[in-house]
């Protein structure tokens, strides 16, 4: 007998298609279920994710909930006997989830725009057709919401970036981007929390400590927080 | 006088039908002076061993391996507990027997194993000696105190 | 109490990890082979999640500065205590001044040294695991270095019989549950993930071809080499949470398997996710070795989990009974 010849590919039939307002629900391994909201990457959708997150966090079968960008990873305590039941429960809860707004804090971050850390500002100017001054002004005039934390300890994905300065992630990441770089990744912005490889585009620098593992609340940002960038210096 | 020992496991215990395990438990029971042992699991399985009330519980103790007094005619390594004798580690099936006849063993060398369910106990040479005779066959169920090897002092 | 006498570059303190903080971007970390960690601790009578030393670069030598029991599990690294060979998956007792040595394993990748009482470093966010990326946890958030002194917790009452004892390795005890492929390759079971069908015919090639673990693999993840696979259309993914075992396919088409130190979020199309009960075997996979993915279901995964749990329970119960029996007869 060879396991390798048992190649009946299980069709992910239980994965609900993204249609009629249904969420797409798929597996990551045995205990994790990824629910992806249909529709745009926007605040109303994210508010429903926050509501779903709230509805699930006290559920006895749930070990961990990881909100993402208009999606939610639900990690169960145990591998379910019947994944379809889990999928139906999640779908039902998604349908019932009314958007909630999280009462977040207001966070202001002082930024040095331009300068030695703004390695990708020229490329963004070229892509957008804007001058460096305009890019900086558009960025610091925005008001951003923390949609979710992830990727690195305390890193907040910020939504609300003006479409004029959207810039795709790099295909080849910068190998050693400094902690504190103010970056743009696609339609999101954020502040790098670790020095290391980073695929986002840096346009400035902020002297901030976004994470302290020994603190009672290790992450400074939380979903729902409002973030503004204050141009402390502009070095162009 | 009867003493009962009871153990309850949080989850499944091993295979109760494993003769090695039962034999181990029986030997333990006798040696500890208890007359009855009951093990039950949360999933409802239970094992109860009752020693024959007429039997002397110290019989087993008398068969304990003599590991301290060397005998002039050679020394017998005995099974530390009941189980299945392994002449090599089960994780290394391709190596040869650890202690075939004629093998010289250093003090502390492992001459084989007694496998009790998923646990392995070593059979240890206490002094430098040569294996004169192998009594236990690999894969054979042996009782507590059964001879495994006879060792002779190296010339 | 022990002291590191010799170590390679990437050996760390690990426990079962710090799950529960992915929602603030904190990787769980933890032992790459949690089964080996668990069994080492069981043999010593430690709490089963006690912190241990994960050794993935060899040779590794440590000196016991106090008497104490230890266990070496995971990859068979031909361990020796003061020059006397120890069997794999073994627990023994060391006297002060004795040196435990681990040599490069011939099979498997990582060995685990458990110490009676567990490695005692300050827990950070509920775990003693080292987060190298975050520079916290373990011993100062860093890899072990020669000269490091490592404290142990309260020593457990003698759980290890004189002369030591061991466990039948899982590769032997569970050989029917964790089969090896016809050409000796690792067989890893996985469930199709969100973008599986997006790979069209290439999805079938993902399952049918052997993949080689490339040199660019570590505790963060394994990059696989093979015939690249591509989705039929490029989709813009939104960042989402991931767990170890997720198999993502970056644009170049060669999959990446995220492991213990993985980023908490991902955005590449994911073709499959390894069942949790097979992750310990991934954690023991060596660079340059070959593996094959086999599609599984939740029900199959559940069966494998059950077999694993029974094996661990068996060791837990039998180790205790054997210890008592030997003590009674001593």
XYZ file of C-alpha atoms in Angstrom:
721
model
C 0.000 0.000 0.000
C 1.269 3.411 -0.750
C -0.171 6.540 0.660
C 1.289 8.364 -2.255
C -0.999 6.651 -4.686
C -4.078 7.601 -2.770
C -4.373 10.735 -4.811
C -8.026 11.542 -4.688
C -7.663 15.252 -4.254
C -10.205 16.378 -1.761
C -12.057 19.075 -3.544
C -12.452 21.909 -1.088
C -16.174 21.547 -1.530
C -16.760 22.850 1.946
C -15.169 26.140 1.003
C -17.999 28.510 0.420
C -17.619 30.577 -2.722
C -17.442 34.296 -2.472
C -20.985 35.026 -3.577
C -24.207 36.595 -2.336
C -22.561 38.331 0.571
C -21.222 35.073 1.893
C -17.761 35.113 3.340
C -15.095 32.908 1.826
C -14.055 30.369 4.454
C -11.021 28.159 3.976
C -8.672 25.984 6.029
C -5.144 26.627 7.134
C -4.230 23.218 8.469
C -6.515 21.417 10.873
C -7.469 23.944 13.532
C -7.395 27.281 11.712
C -10.227 28.662 9.585
C -9.793 31.813 7.524
C -12.906 33.894 6.934
C -12.561 36.548 4.241
C -15.202 39.236 3.890
C -16.585 39.733 0.400
C -16.505 43.240 -0.965
C -14.096 46.124 -0.744
C -11.158 46.782 1.524
C -12.876 49.459 3.527
C -13.890 50.530 6.997
C -17.490 49.173 6.925
C -16.181 45.716 6.067
C -13.508 45.948 8.729
C -16.123 46.987 11.289
C -17.994 43.773 10.570
C -14.747 41.843 11.070
C -14.333 43.582 14.433
C -17.906 42.644 15.329
C -17.357 39.018 14.321
C -14.148 38.995 16.289
C -16.004 40.236 19.357
C -18.725 37.611 18.861
C -16.224 34.773 18.654
C -13.660 35.647 21.273
C -15.612 34.155 24.165
C -16.610 31.012 22.263
C -15.506 27.933 24.153
C -14.067 26.149 21.129
C -11.984 29.147 20.071
C -8.351 29.291 21.123
C -7.264 32.384 19.259
C -8.634 35.015 16.911
C -6.432 36.940 14.527
C -8.141 39.804 12.706
C -6.535 40.720 9.394
C -7.449 43.092 6.585
C -11.195 42.463 6.176
C -10.594 38.892 7.224
C -10.383 36.851 10.382
C -8.328 33.789 11.245
C -10.121 31.651 13.800
C -7.957 29.073 15.564
C -9.866 26.392 17.419
C -8.660 24.608 20.536
C -9.070 21.239 18.864
C -9.314 19.812 15.394
C -13.059 19.693 14.731
C -14.720 16.381 13.932
C -16.808 18.052 11.298
C -15.287 21.110 9.645
C -18.513 21.782 7.735
C -20.304 22.525 10.982
C -17.632 25.049 11.880
C -17.931 26.635 8.456
C -21.676 26.938 8.774
C -21.407 28.431 12.238
C -18.862 30.979 11.054
C -20.941 31.856 8.022
C -23.995 32.331 10.191
C -22.112 34.544 12.621
C -20.710 36.556 9.710
C -24.211 37.103 8.338
C -25.354 38.343 11.722
C -22.303 40.520 12.369
C -23.343 44.161 12.366
C -20.480 46.588 12.079
C -19.220 47.931 15.354
C -16.888 50.832 15.794
C -14.118 50.287 18.255
C -13.568 53.135 20.668
C -9.917 53.479 19.861
C -7.354 55.903 21.148
C -5.852 58.760 19.204
C -2.179 58.287 18.491
C 0.019 61.007 17.045
C 3.364 60.040 15.594
C 6.109 62.603 14.977
C 7.786 61.902 11.644
C 10.897 63.045 9.887
C 9.833 62.913 6.248
C 12.569 62.471 3.690
C 16.136 62.122 4.869
C 18.336 59.043 4.946
C 15.539 56.582 5.756
C 13.211 57.720 2.969
C 14.796 55.331 0.506
C 11.687 54.897 -1.611
C 10.414 58.467 -1.744
C 11.914 59.176 -5.200
C 10.314 56.019 -6.601
C 6.945 56.991 -5.145
C 7.232 60.467 -6.715
C 7.947 58.850 -10.034
C 5.049 56.411 -9.697
C 2.533 59.020 -8.559
C 3.719 61.913 -10.670
C 3.697 64.047 -7.552
C 6.490 66.108 -6.071
C 8.112 64.911 -2.830
C 6.472 67.812 -1.003
C 3.032 66.785 -2.242
C 3.592 63.148 -1.288
C 4.599 64.187 2.215
C 1.671 66.591 2.560
C -0.858 63.988 1.401
C 0.583 61.439 3.789
C 0.596 63.622 6.906
C -2.802 65.150 6.192
C -4.448 61.741 6.277
C -6.279 60.277 9.240
C -5.713 56.576 9.563
C -7.411 53.721 11.369
C -5.580 50.738 12.782
C -7.367 47.889 11.004
C -5.370 45.097 12.595
C -2.018 44.253 14.109
C 0.237 41.627 12.666
C 3.313 40.632 10.744
C 5.685 41.808 13.485
C 5.157 42.482 17.216
C 2.969 45.562 17.576
C 2.880 46.434 13.875
C -0.351 48.188 12.982
C -1.799 48.013 9.483
C -3.163 51.515 8.874
C -6.065 52.081 6.542
C -6.979 55.403 4.983
C -4.084 56.074 2.663
C -4.930 58.504 -0.130
C -5.136 56.517 -3.397
C -2.792 59.047 -5.037
C 0.101 57.666 -2.985
C -0.717 53.952 -3.100
C 2.413 52.026 -4.041
C 2.736 48.243 -4.498
C 4.978 46.259 -2.190
C 8.428 45.537 -3.566
C 9.017 42.275 -5.359
C 12.457 42.146 -3.754
C 12.317 43.343 -0.141
C 14.860 45.751 1.317
C 17.174 43.591 3.346
C 17.698 45.772 6.370
C 15.084 48.445 6.781
C 15.362 50.242 10.119
C 12.807 50.077 12.870
C 10.832 53.323 12.767
C 10.668 53.670 8.989
C 7.334 55.137 7.918
C 6.223 52.931 5.067
C 3.630 52.390 2.389
C 2.564 48.900 1.309
C -0.089 48.888 -1.388
C -3.023 50.845 -0.033
C -1.820 50.728 3.552
C 0.704 52.596 5.614
C 2.534 51.761 8.831
C 5.638 52.183 10.943
C 8.245 49.408 10.878
C 8.622 47.874 14.338
C 11.659 45.691 13.700
C 14.864 46.265 11.791
C 15.055 43.670 9.049
C 13.815 42.632 5.644
C 10.811 44.688 4.601
C 8.861 44.816 1.366
C 7.149 48.130 2.050
C 8.308 51.512 0.729
C 9.932 53.925 3.159
C 9.221 57.658 2.976
C 10.319 58.807 6.438
C 11.264 57.901 9.961
C 9.646 58.020 13.402
C 11.410 57.537 16.709
C 8.783 55.321 18.331
C 8.663 52.183 20.412
C 5.576 50.320 19.269
C 6.064 47.197 21.364
C 7.346 46.275 24.819
C 7.146 42.547 25.580
C 7.369 43.183 29.322
C 4.510 45.679 29.472
C 1.043 44.658 30.638
C -0.245 45.700 27.222
C 2.764 44.982 25.001
C 1.470 46.661 21.843
C 0.971 50.435 21.703
C -1.585 50.272 18.903
C -4.875 48.386 18.944
C -7.483 47.820 16.245
C -9.768 50.818 16.015
C -7.138 53.353 17.070
C -6.872 56.535 15.040
C -3.409 57.526 13.900
C -2.107 60.843 12.592
C 1.396 61.625 11.447
C 2.821 64.988 12.507
C 5.612 66.266 10.268
C 8.297 67.122 12.791
C 10.899 67.655 10.135
C 10.902 67.508 6.391
C 14.293 66.829 4.803
C 13.915 66.972 1.079
C -3.965 -7.713 55.764
C -4.770 -6.257 52.467
C -3.658 -3.006 51.025
C -5.114 -1.612 47.818
C -3.366 0.664 45.455
C -5.416 2.631 43.066
C -4.312 4.709 40.171
C -6.537 6.752 37.942
C -5.173 8.102 34.749
C -6.345 11.266 33.135
C -6.588 9.577 29.796
C -5.937 6.321 28.082
C -3.358 4.064 29.603
C -1.440 1.694 27.388
C -2.546 -1.623 26.165
C -3.878 -3.520 29.143
C -3.565 -6.758 27.312
C 0.173 -6.250 27.016
C 1.582 -9.171 29.059
C 4.733 -7.189 29.758
C 2.783 -4.427 31.395
C 0.667 -6.793 33.463
C 3.703 -8.744 34.497
C 5.414 -5.513 35.555
C 2.445 -4.399 37.527
C 2.138 -7.756 39.227
C 5.794 -7.733 40.194
C 5.458 -4.204 41.506
C 2.392 -5.135 43.450
C 4.065 -8.076 45.094
C 7.178 -6.183 45.939
C 5.311 -3.251 47.405
C 3.333 -5.503 49.712
C 0.003 -4.577 48.210
C -2.463 -7.324 47.471
C -4.631 -5.617 44.937
C -4.097 -3.024 42.268
C -6.772 -1.271 40.361
C -6.194 1.130 37.517
C -9.019 2.879 35.804
C -9.151 5.427 33.068
C -11.588 8.192 32.430
C -12.760 6.471 29.323
C -14.009 3.681 31.511
C -11.371 1.026 30.982
C -10.107 -0.628 34.112
C -7.506 -3.156 35.100
C -7.551 -4.974 38.389
C -4.847 -7.324 39.518
C -5.401 -9.332 42.683
C -2.544 -11.350 44.083
C -3.397 -14.834 45.265
C -3.990 -14.254 48.967
C -2.045 -17.375 49.795
C 1.022 -16.323 47.881
C 3.773 -14.615 49.679
C 4.246 -11.151 48.316
C 7.936 -11.327 49.052
C 8.580 -14.124 46.573
C 9.347 -11.580 43.984
C 11.749 -9.772 46.174
C 13.733 -12.952 46.665
C 14.240 -13.118 42.943
C 15.703 -9.653 42.838
C 18.829 -9.328 40.729
C 22.013 -9.751 42.613
C 23.957 -6.814 41.379
C 26.310 -6.287 44.273
C 28.000 -9.559 45.093
C 30.184 -10.843 42.287
C 30.298 -14.588 42.064
C 33.402 -16.470 41.191
C 31.759 -18.496 38.420
C 30.663 -15.368 36.580
C 27.949 -12.907 37.008
C 24.431 -12.975 35.741
C 22.709 -9.842 34.513
C 19.042 -10.169 35.297
C 15.940 -8.436 34.071
C 15.273 -5.305 36.139
C 11.552 -5.696 35.476
C 9.374 -7.911 33.379
C 9.178 -6.976 29.737
C 10.348 -7.820 26.257
C 14.086 -8.294 25.881
C 15.759 -6.238 23.145
C 19.350 -6.999 22.244
C 19.671 -3.611 20.526
C 17.830 -0.309 20.605
C 14.552 -0.538 18.669
C 15.403 2.753 16.972
C 18.566 1.214 15.503
C 17.450 -2.102 14.004
C 20.439 -2.284 11.693
C 23.164 -2.326 14.312
C 24.289 -5.680 15.612
C 23.444 -7.048 19.023
C 24.921 -4.954 21.846
C 26.167 -7.961 23.751
C 26.634 -11.128 21.748
C 28.677 -13.966 23.217
C 32.306 -12.944 23.370
C 31.588 -9.216 23.471
C 33.689 -7.230 25.934
C 31.706 -4.707 27.894
C 32.977 -1.703 29.775
C 31.496 -0.783 33.139
C 28.275 1.132 32.551
C 27.823 -0.242 29.043
C 24.286 -1.058 27.990
C 24.043 -4.753 27.167
C 20.427 -4.666 26.063
C 17.047 -3.312 26.946
C 13.879 -4.488 28.585
C 10.936 -2.948 26.781
C 7.868 -2.312 28.899
C 5.236 -0.880 26.606
C 6.797 2.332 25.242
C 9.496 2.464 27.955
C 12.979 0.994 27.704
C 15.033 0.013 30.733
C 18.719 -0.650 30.249
C 20.495 -3.860 31.135
C 23.808 -2.509 32.349
C 27.178 -4.143 32.781
C 28.480 -3.078 36.176
C 32.089 -3.980 35.549
C 34.418 -4.834 32.708
C 33.552 -8.327 31.577
C 33.028 -10.578 28.582
C 29.653 -11.992 27.665
C 29.883 -15.743 28.236
C 26.322 -16.689 27.540
C 23.176 -14.971 26.341
C 20.114 -16.451 28.008
C 17.343 -14.202 26.741
C 16.314 -14.143 23.112
C 15.619 -10.830 21.452
C 11.883 -10.208 21.328
C 11.218 -12.721 24.115
C 9.010 -11.875 27.057
C 11.056 -12.217 30.196
C 10.056 -12.066 33.824
C 11.434 -9.936 36.575
C 14.816 -11.278 37.658
C 15.150 -13.693 34.734
C 18.756 -14.118 33.671
C 19.677 -12.224 30.520
C 23.423 -12.652 30.239
C 26.197 -14.406 32.052
C 29.366 -12.353 32.172
C 32.881 -13.534 32.838
C 35.745 -11.398 33.948
C 38.060 -10.473 31.196
C 41.371 -12.322 31.358
C 22.389 24.317 36.807
C 24.400 23.835 33.658
C 26.963 25.710 31.633
C 27.321 25.755 27.860
C 30.779 24.519 26.913
C 30.387 24.335 23.153
C 27.557 25.328 20.856
C 26.788 26.041 17.229
C 25.157 29.310 16.219
C 21.411 28.686 16.368
C 20.603 26.846 19.570
C 17.945 28.361 21.789
C 15.722 27.882 24.802
C 12.244 26.782 23.694
C 9.037 25.533 25.223
C 5.594 24.936 23.709
C 5.567 28.526 22.478
C 3.469 31.599 23.158
C 0.269 31.222 21.208
C -2.436 33.782 21.849
C -0.606 36.923 20.737
C -0.794 36.620 16.980
C -3.439 39.327 17.094
C -0.707 41.778 18.119
C 1.822 40.395 15.681
C 3.706 38.163 18.091
C 4.939 34.870 16.651
C 4.276 31.818 18.806
C 7.830 30.398 18.424
C 8.278 27.192 20.464
C 10.017 23.877 19.773
C 10.106 22.763 16.154
C 9.504 19.215 17.430
C 7.056 19.652 20.303
C 6.640 15.884 20.620
C 10.316 15.454 21.535
C 10.025 18.281 24.057
C 6.962 16.738 25.645
C 8.459 13.275 25.980
C 11.757 14.565 27.378
C 9.814 16.358 30.073
C 7.619 13.334 30.798
C 10.668 11.124 31.321
C 11.971 13.634 33.866
C 8.653 14.121 35.621
C 8.745 17.787 34.610
C 5.683 19.831 33.783
C 5.132 18.806 30.182
C 5.627 22.264 28.772
C 8.838 22.972 30.700
C 11.480 24.850 28.723
C 14.306 22.885 27.127
C 17.331 23.544 24.959
C 16.704 23.074 21.252
C 19.920 22.018 19.568
C 20.039 22.357 15.800
C 23.742 22.963 15.294
C 26.324 20.524 16.557
C 28.525 19.592 18.311
C 26.966 20.844 21.500
C 28.441 20.345 24.949
C 27.153 21.290 28.343
C 28.631 20.901 31.804
C 26.547 19.997 34.833
C 27.535 22.267 37.693
C 25.018 20.536 39.960
C 23.660 17.021 40.136
C 20.590 16.678 38.004
C 18.537 14.497 35.733
C 18.394 15.227 32.021
C 16.829 13.808 28.902
C 17.924 13.940 25.270
C 15.135 13.407 22.754
C 14.417 14.220 19.117
C 17.121 13.599 16.518
C 19.514 10.807 17.479
C 22.617 12.908 18.077
C 24.690 10.043 19.496
C 24.787 11.732 22.871
C 27.473 10.875 25.403
C 27.734 11.577 29.097
C 31.395 11.781 30.042
C 32.204 9.699 26.990
C 29.648 6.960 27.693
C 27.155 6.590 24.845
C 23.478 7.147 25.594
C 20.645 5.577 23.675
C 18.354 7.935 21.741
C 15.272 9.277 23.542
C 17.006 8.707 26.850
C 16.929 10.132 30.356
C 19.733 9.842 32.868
C 21.281 11.467 35.848
C 24.476 13.544 35.802
C 26.870 14.316 38.600
C 28.469 17.730 38.992
C 31.388 18.061 36.588
C 29.993 15.637 34.026
C 29.756 16.752 30.415
C 26.899 15.923 28.075
C 27.872 15.935 24.395
C 25.635 15.935 21.336
C 27.040 15.161 17.900
C 25.641 15.832 14.432
C 22.692 13.499 13.900
C 22.741 11.199 10.878
C 18.988 11.469 10.487
C 16.563 14.179 11.564
C 17.535 17.726 12.409
C 16.948 18.805 16.001
C 17.706 17.385 19.426
C 16.181 18.511 22.704
C 17.960 18.592 26.038
C 15.477 18.636 28.915
C 16.673 19.264 32.441
C 15.004 18.255 35.668
C 12.942 21.236 36.788
C 13.056 22.769 33.313
C 15.200 25.614 32.006
C 14.453 28.494 34.330
C 14.452 31.771 32.460
C 11.901 34.497 33.057
C 8.714 33.854 31.108
C 7.789 36.638 28.706
C 4.135 36.833 27.691
C 3.521 33.453 29.217
C 6.364 31.550 27.573
C 10.080 30.876 27.962
C 10.551 30.412 24.210
C 13.200 32.503 22.539
C 11.869 34.936 19.968
C 14.973 35.736 17.931
C 13.126 38.131 15.681
C 11.622 40.022 18.618
C 14.804 39.712 20.742
C 12.902 38.589 23.813
C 12.169 35.375 25.693
C 14.565 32.515 26.363
C 18.005 33.595 27.466
C 17.978 37.330 26.797
C 16.123 36.897 23.517
C 19.228 35.459 21.874
C 20.920 32.233 20.848
C 22.992 30.309 23.384
C 26.690 31.085 23.619
C 29.695 29.377 25.161
C 29.942 30.284 28.831
C 26.208 30.777 29.348
C 24.985 29.517 32.690
C 21.466 28.184 32.687
C 19.457 27.771 35.864
C 16.880 25.057 36.304
C 13.635 25.099 38.208
C 12.828 23.078 41.308
C 14.208 19.604 40.696
C 11.568 16.945 40.376
C 11.617 14.067 42.876
C 13.677 11.303 41.337
C 11.669 10.313 38.302
C 14.606 8.767 36.498
C 15.651 5.311 37.661
C 19.288 4.598 38.414
C 20.932 3.673 35.154
C 18.478 5.806 33.239
C 15.616 4.837 31.002
C 14.181 5.819 27.672
C 11.189 5.919 25.419
C 10.658 3.899 22.266
C 11.082 6.660 19.637
C 7.893 7.746 17.863
C 9.383 6.811 14.496
C 9.431 3.202 15.754
C 6.342 3.102 17.949
C 4.191 4.947 15.411
C 5.733 3.750 12.159
C 2.345 2.793 10.771
C 0.889 6.196 11.614
C 3.801 8.185 10.173
C 4.830 6.234 7.088
C 7.846 6.975 4.982
C 7.577 7.215 1.198
C 8.794 4.541 -1.187
C 12.046 6.360 -1.839
C 12.603 7.228 1.784
C 11.044 10.653 1.415
C 9.025 12.258 4.149
C 5.280 11.958 3.638
C 3.507 15.048 4.948
C -0.249 15.293 5.042
C -1.957 18.582 4.307
C -5.376 20.072 3.734
C -6.035 22.199 0.645
C -6.023 25.882 1.588
C -7.844 28.972 0.304
C -6.143 29.405 -3.078
C -5.649 25.701 -3.855
C -8.046 25.657 -6.799
C -6.560 28.845 -8.192
C -3.525 26.767 -9.161
C -5.568 24.749 -11.674
C -3.564 21.884 -13.100
C -0.510 23.067 -11.165
C -2.301 22.093 -7.947
C -2.082 18.480 -9.021
C 1.644 18.888 -9.608
C 1.976 20.294 -6.101
C 0.729 16.989 -4.693
C 2.392 14.662 -7.149
C 5.955 15.923 -7.291
C 8.684 15.508 -4.682
C 9.918 18.750 -3.090
C 13.393 19.310 -1.784
C 14.040 21.397 1.327
C 16.392 24.126 0.180
C 19.348 25.528 2.086
C 17.385 28.723 2.697
C 15.346 27.043 5.419
C 15.316 27.616 9.144
C 12.982 27.903 12.127
C 11.100 30.640 10.284
C 10.217 28.528 7.308
C 11.315 26.015 4.721
C 11.741 27.034 1.115
C 11.069 24.103 -1.166
C 12.707 23.468 -4.526
C 10.983 21.686 -7.331
C 9.132 22.324 -10.538
C 7.505 25.732 -9.905
C 3.733 26.025 -9.679
C 1.716 29.102 -10.543
C -1.847 30.234 -10.041
C -3.864 30.593 -13.233
C -4.494 34.230 -12.372
C -2.746 36.667 -10.091
C -4.944 37.724 -7.207
C -4.369 40.634 -4.884
C -4.440 39.138 -1.404
C -5.204 41.103 1.722
C -2.926 40.394 4.679
C -4.341 37.728 6.956
C -3.236 35.719 9.968
C -1.369 32.470 9.360
C -0.258 29.538 11.484
C 2.798 27.268 11.169
C 2.326 24.664 8.492
C 0.779 27.030 5.977
C 2.233 26.433 2.500
C 2.406 29.674 0.546
C 3.480 30.111 -3.035
C 5.353 33.344 -3.796
C 5.513 34.619 -7.393
C 8.575 32.524 -8.268
C 6.425 29.402 -7.812
C 8.426 27.499 -5.234
C 6.432 26.937 -2.035
C 7.397 28.160 1.414
C 6.276 26.266 4.502
C 5.988 28.548 7.512
C 7.397 27.034 10.705
C 7.655 27.930 14.418
C 9.197 31.386 14.019
C 6.906 32.331 11.125
C 5.526 35.762 10.608
C 2.008 36.016 12.038
C 0.559 37.394 8.819
C 0.770 36.419 5.187
C -0.393 37.564 1.831
C 0.911 35.055 -0.714
C -1.550 32.585 -2.227
C -1.642 29.504 -0.020
C -2.084 26.126 -1.612
C -2.289 23.925 1.480
C -1.831 23.699 5.231
C 0.019 20.843 6.932
C -1.976 18.932 9.521
C -0.806 19.775 13.010
C 0.014 16.151 13.884
C 2.655 16.117 11.122
C 4.348 19.379 12.108
C 6.821 17.702 14.477
C 8.072 15.649 11.550
C 8.483 18.785 9.451
C 10.420 20.203 12.396
C 12.822 17.268 12.074
C 13.170 17.491 8.277
C 16.696 18.206 7.122
C 17.913 20.660 4.571
C 18.452 18.764 1.318
C 15.919 16.072 2.139
C 12.871 15.332 0.034
C 9.248 15.353 0.975
C 5.942 14.729 -0.654
C 2.569 16.164 0.264
C -0.458 13.927 0.554
C -3.961 15.361 0.730
C -5.773 14.617 3.960
C -9.092 15.333 5.621
C -9.949 16.592 9.079
C -11.122 13.088 9.994
C -7.778 11.577 8.994
C -5.923 14.283 10.893
C -8.028 13.570 13.935
C -7.131 9.873 13.765
C -3.424 10.686 13.632
C -3.763 13.096 16.555
C -5.438 10.362 18.543
C -2.666 7.869 17.849
C -0.101 10.461 18.935
C -2.002 11.229 22.124
C -2.252 7.529 22.965
C 1.497 7.098 22.481
C 2.272 10.063 24.727
C -0.214 8.875 27.361
C 1.295 5.424 27.257
C 4.728 6.842 27.971
C 3.346 9.029 30.743
C 1.609 6.131 32.493
C 4.242 3.500 31.944
C 7.139 5.767 32.959
C 5.375 6.411 36.235
C 4.575 2.746 36.849
C 8.088 1.614 35.970
C 9.546 4.219 38.307
C 7.335 3.034 41.142
C 7.990 -0.622 40.449
C 11.759 -0.118 40.480
C 11.571 1.949 43.636
C 9.456 -0.720 45.286
C 11.939 -3.407 44.426
C 15.076 -1.486 45.213
